[in-house]
Each structure stands twice: as C-alpha cells, then as structure tokens.
CSV table of C-alpha atoms in Angstrom, one decimal:
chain,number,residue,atom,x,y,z
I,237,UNK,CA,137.9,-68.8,-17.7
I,238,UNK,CA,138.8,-66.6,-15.2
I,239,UNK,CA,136.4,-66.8,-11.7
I,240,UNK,CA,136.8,-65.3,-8.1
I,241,UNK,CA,135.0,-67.2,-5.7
I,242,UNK,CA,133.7,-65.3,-2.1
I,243,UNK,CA,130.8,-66.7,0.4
I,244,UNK,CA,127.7,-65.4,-0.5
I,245,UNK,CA,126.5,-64.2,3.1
I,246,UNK,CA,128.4,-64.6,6.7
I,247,UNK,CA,126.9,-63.7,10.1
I,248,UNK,CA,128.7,-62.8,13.2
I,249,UNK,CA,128.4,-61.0,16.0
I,250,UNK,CA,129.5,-57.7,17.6
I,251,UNK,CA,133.0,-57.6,19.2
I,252,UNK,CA,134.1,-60.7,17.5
I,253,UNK,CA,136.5,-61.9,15.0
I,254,UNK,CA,135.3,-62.9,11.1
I,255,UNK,CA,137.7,-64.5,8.3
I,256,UNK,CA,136.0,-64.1,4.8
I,257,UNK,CA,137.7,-66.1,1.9
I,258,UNK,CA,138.6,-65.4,-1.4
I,259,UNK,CA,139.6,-68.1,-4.1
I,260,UNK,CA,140.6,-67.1,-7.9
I,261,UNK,CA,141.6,-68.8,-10.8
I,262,UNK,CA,143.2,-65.9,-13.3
I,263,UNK,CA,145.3,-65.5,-16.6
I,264,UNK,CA,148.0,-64.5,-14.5
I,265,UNK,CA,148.1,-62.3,-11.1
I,266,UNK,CA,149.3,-59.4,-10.5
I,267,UNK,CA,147.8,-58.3,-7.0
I,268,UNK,CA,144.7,-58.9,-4.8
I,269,UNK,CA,142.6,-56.2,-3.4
I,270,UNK,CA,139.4,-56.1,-1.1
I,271,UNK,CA,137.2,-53.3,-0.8
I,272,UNK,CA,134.1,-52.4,1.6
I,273,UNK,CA,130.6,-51.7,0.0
I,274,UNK,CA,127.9,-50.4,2.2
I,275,UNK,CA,124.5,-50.7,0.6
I,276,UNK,CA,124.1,-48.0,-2.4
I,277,UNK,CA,127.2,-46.7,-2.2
I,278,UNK,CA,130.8,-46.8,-3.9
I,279,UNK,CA,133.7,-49.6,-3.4
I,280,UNK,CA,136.4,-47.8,-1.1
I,281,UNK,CA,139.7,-49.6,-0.6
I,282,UNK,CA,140.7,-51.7,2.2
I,283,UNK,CA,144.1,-53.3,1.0
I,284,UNK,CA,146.5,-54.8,-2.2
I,285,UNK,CA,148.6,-57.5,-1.5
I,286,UNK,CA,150.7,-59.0,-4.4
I,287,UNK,CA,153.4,-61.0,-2.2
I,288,UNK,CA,152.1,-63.8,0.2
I,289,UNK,CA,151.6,-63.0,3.4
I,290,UNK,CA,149.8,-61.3,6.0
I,291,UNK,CA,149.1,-57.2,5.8
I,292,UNK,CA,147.8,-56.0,8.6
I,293,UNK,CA,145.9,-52.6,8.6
I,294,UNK,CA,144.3,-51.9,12.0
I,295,UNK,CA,141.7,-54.0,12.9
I,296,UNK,CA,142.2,-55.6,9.2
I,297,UNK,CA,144.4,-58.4,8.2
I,298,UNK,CA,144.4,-59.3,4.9
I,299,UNK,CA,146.5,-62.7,3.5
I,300,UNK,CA,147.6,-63.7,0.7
I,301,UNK,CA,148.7,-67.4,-0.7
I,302,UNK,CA,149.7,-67.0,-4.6
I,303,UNK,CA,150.7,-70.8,-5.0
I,304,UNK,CA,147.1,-72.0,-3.3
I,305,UNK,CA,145.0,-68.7,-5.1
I,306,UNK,CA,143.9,-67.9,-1.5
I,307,UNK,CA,143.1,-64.8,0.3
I,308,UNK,CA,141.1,-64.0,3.5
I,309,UNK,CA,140.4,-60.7,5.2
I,310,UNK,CA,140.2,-60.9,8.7
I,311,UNK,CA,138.1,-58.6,10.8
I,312,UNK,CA,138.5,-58.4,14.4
I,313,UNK,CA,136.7,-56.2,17.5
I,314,UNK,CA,133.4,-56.2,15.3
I,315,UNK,CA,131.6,-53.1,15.0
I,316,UNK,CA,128.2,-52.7,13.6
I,317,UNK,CA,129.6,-50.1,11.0
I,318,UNK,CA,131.2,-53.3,9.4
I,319,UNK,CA,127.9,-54.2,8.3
I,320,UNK,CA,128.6,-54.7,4.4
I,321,UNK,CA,129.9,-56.4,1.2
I,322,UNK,CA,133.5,-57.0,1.0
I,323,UNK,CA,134.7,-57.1,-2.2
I,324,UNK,CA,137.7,-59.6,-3.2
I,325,UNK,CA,139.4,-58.5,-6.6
I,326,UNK,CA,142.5,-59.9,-8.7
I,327,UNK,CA,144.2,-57.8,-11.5
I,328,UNK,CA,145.3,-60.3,-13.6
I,329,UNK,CA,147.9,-60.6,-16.6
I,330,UNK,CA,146.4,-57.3,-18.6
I,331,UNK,CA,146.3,-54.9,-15.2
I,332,UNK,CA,142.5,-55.8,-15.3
I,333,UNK,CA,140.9,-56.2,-12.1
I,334,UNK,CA,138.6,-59.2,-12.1
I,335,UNK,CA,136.2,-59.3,-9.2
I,336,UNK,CA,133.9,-61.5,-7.2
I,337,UNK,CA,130.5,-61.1,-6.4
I,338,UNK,CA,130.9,-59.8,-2.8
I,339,UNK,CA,130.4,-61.3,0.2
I,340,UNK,CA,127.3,-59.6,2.5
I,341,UNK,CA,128.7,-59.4,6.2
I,342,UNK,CA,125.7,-59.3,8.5
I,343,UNK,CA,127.0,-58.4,12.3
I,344,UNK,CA,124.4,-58.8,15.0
I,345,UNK,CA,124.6,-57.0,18.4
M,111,UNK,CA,142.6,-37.6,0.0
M,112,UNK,CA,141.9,-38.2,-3.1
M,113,UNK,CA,138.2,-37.8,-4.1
M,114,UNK,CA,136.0,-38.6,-7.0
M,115,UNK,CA,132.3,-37.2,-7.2
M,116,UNK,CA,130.0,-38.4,-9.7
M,117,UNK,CA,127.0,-36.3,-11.2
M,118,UNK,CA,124.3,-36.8,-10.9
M,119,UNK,CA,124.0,-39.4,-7.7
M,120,UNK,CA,120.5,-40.2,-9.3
M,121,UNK,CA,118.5,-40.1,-12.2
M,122,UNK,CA,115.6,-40.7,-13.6
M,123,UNK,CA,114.7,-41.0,-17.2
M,124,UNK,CA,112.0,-41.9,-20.0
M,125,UNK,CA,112.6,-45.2,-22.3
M,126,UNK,CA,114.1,-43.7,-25.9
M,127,UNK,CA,116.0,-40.9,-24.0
M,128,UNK,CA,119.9,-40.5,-23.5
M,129,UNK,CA,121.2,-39.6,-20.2
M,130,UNK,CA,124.9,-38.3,-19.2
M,131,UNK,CA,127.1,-38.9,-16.3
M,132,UNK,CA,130.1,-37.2,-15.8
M,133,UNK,CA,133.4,-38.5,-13.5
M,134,UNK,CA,135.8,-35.8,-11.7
M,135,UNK,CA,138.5,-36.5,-10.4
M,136,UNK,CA,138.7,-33.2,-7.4
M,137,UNK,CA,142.4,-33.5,-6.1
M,138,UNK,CA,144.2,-35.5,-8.9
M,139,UNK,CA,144.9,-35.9,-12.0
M,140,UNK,CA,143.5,-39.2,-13.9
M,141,UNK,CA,144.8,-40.5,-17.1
M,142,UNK,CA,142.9,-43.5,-17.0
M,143,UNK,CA,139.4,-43.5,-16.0
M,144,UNK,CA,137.1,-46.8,-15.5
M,145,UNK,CA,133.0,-47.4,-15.7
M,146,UNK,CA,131.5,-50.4,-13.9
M,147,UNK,CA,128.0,-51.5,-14.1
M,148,UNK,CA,126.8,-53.1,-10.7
M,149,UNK,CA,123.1,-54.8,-10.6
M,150,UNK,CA,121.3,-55.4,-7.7
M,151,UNK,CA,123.2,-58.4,-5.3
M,152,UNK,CA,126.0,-58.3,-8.0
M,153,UNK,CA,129.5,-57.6,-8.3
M,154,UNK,CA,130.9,-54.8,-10.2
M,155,UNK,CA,131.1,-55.2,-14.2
M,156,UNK,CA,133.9,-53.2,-15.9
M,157,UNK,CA,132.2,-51.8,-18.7
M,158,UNK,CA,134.9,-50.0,-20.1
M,159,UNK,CA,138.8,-48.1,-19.5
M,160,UNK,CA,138.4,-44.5,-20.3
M,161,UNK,CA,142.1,-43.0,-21.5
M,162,UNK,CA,142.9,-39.6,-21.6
M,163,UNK,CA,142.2,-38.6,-25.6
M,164,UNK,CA,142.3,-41.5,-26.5
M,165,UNK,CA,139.4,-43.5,-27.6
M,166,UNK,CA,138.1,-46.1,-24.2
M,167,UNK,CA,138.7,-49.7,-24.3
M,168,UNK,CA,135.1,-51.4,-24.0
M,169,UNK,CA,134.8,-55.0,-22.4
M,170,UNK,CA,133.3,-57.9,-24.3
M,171,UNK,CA,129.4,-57.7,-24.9
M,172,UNK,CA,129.2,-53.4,-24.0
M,173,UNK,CA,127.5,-51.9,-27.1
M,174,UNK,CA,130.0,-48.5,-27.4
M,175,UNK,CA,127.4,-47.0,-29.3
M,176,UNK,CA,125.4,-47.1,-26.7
M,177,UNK,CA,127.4,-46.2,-23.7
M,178,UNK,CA,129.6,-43.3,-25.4
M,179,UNK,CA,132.6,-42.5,-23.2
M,180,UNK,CA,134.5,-39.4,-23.4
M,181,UNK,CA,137.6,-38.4,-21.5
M,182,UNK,CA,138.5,-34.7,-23.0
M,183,UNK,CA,140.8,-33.7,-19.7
M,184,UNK,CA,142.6,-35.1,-17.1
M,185,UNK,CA,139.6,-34.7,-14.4
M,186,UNK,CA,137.2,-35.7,-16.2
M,187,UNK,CA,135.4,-38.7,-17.7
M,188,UNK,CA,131.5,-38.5,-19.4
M,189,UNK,CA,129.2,-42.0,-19.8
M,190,UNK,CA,126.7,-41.1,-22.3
M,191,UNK,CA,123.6,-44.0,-22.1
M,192,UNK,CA,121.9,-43.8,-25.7
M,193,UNK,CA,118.2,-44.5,-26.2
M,194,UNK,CA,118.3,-46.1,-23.0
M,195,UNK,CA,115.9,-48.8,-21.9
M,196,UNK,CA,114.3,-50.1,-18.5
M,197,UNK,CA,117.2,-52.9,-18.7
M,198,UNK,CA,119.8,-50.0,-18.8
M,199,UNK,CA,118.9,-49.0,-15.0
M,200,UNK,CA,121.8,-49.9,-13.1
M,201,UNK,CA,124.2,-48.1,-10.6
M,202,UNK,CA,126.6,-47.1,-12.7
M,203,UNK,CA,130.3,-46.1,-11.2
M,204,UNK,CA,133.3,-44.4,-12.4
M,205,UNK,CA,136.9,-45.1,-11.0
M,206,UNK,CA,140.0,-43.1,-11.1
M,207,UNK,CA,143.7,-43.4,-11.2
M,208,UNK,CA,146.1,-40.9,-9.9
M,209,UNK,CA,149.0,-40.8,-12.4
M,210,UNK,CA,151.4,-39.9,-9.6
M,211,UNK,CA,149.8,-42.4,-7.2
M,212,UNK,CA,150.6,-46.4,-6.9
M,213,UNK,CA,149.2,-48.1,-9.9
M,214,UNK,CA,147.5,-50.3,-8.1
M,215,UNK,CA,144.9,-47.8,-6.2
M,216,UNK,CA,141.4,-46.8,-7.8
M,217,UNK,CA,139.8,-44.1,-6.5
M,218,UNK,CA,135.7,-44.9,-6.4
M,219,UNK,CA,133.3,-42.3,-7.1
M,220,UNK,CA,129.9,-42.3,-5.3
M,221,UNK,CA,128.2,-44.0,-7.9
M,222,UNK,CA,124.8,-42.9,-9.9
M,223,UNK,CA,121.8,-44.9,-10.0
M,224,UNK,CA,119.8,-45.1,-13.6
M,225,UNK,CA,116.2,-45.9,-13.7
M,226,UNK,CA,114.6,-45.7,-16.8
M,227,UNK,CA,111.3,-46.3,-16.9
C-alpha cells in the first residue's frame, strides 16, 4: 500500500530553527509537495520538489531524497504565524497526490 | 494570484436533506477540479477529480450517488451531499488546476464545513 509518514506534533520555540520529516512509500513518484494548514482553513502551497535536493524559498527549505523516500521542510527565524499543520504530499505513478496526516507545529514564545 | 472561493464557508443542515457546494475558480481557468474530505486531526481525503464535462473520477469507498459532482464550465465545480447524515459533517474542500499553470500546483479553496445534525 501506499503510506506517507509525518510526526504527529513538534514543539519549538520562537526565533528558532525546526526540521519536520516526511517518509513515503508510493506506486511510483512523481513529485513531493508540503503545504501549511492553519486551523479551519484551506491547504496553501509551500513547495514541489521532484529532483533531490534542497529548494530553498525564504525562510523555507525543503529537501528531497528520492532513493531514501525522504523529505524535510526546514523552518528557520520562527515566528508565531507558523503555528500550524504542515502537510507532506507525494503524487505518485497516476498524478494522484497521496498525503500524510499533517504534522501540528506548536511554536512557543 | 490565483484564487478559489468556496460557497458557502459553512452550513448547517437537517439529517434526510441534500446540501450543495459550489467551487470557482476567480482568475483561471480549471479543467480539472478536486474534492477532499478532511475530518477533524486528519489529513485530507480525495474524494473525487472533477473533469470539465466529463463525468468525475470518484476514489475507492465514495458513494457517487451520494456526493454528485458536476463540473458544467471551466470555473466551476458543484458537490452535491444527498440525504446526508450526521457522519456526512466534514470540512469539505475543492482544489483547482490552472490549465495554463504548472501541472503540479493546486489552487485550495477556503473550505466549507458540513454539520448535519
């Protein structure tokens, strides 16, 4: 079967820097995305990466090992706005995106 | 940037009744629409791929006579819930893609939340 695996919860604090892992096992890959959730509100789109490597966006890095089925998103200078679930996703062999459950980023002052 | 509103953001509704939500896309055009199901503390469920007149694709286990999809233009996607039920009540949310836009960006609409009671 086909299963994305995220941390549940992660804690950190204001200012600092926080790595959040993704693991998948898919019928094929055809790009990794994360997205930001706030509570009660939509998915919006952080990044895609589809080669390995690092993408950096701002104060977001994401990486991406395809041989290891490994990503992380790295968030650095911490701000409490970052308070929320990030979302790791894989489109797999059918262009169907296959998610995870989230992982609930809890930053403290 | 490209923006898609959802309507309505909430609703409430009696067991037995049928309830629509409808998916724009404002500043695109979107062949391909998707609805997701997200429960409380859970990731998002794709129901179903909404195609531009053509009939939507509907994941393993979603009843499509109960969730009717119709996607009659290219801005716009309806989820019809059927004699819904207290376990219908979800957040329900529609994604778009823009058909001149990278294939591999969904735009996210707000999301509407279902409570039937």
């Amino acid at each position: 079967g086909q299963n994305i695996d995220q941390p549940t919860e992660m804690t950190a604090t204001e200012g600092a820097i926080v790595q959040i892992n993704c693991t998948y096992q898919t019928s094929g890959f055809n790009g990794l995305f994360w997205y930001q959730q706030h509570a009660g509100e939509a998915p919006t789109f952080l990044s895609y990466n589809v080669l390995d490597g690092l993408e950096e966006k701002g104060r977001f890095s994401s990486f991406l090992s395809r041989s290891k089925g490994y990503s992380y998103l790295l968030l650095k200078e911490l701000q409490m706005k970052d308070s929320a679930s990030y979302l790791c996703a894989v489109r797999d062999s059918n262009y169907q995106l296959i998610w995870g459950a989230g992982t609930k980023l809890i930053i403290k002052p | 940037g490209a923006v898609v509103s959802q309507h309505p953001s909430w609703v409430i509704c009696k067991s037995g009744t049928s309830v629509k939500i409808e998916c724009r896309s404002l500043d695109f055009q979107a062949t391909t629409m998707f609805w997701y199901r997200q429960f409380p503390k859970q990731s998002l469920m794709l129901m179903a791929t909404s195609n531009e007149g053509s009939k939507a694709t509907y994941e393993q286990g979603v009843e499509k006579d109960k969730f009717l999809i119709n996607h009659a233009s290219l801005t716009l996607s309806t989820l019809t819930v059927t004699s819904a039920h207290p376990e219908d009540s979800s957040f329900y949310i529609c994604s778009a893609r823009d058909i001149q836009g990278p294939d591999y960006e969904q735009y996210f609409g707000p999301g509407t939340r279902l409570t039937v009671t």
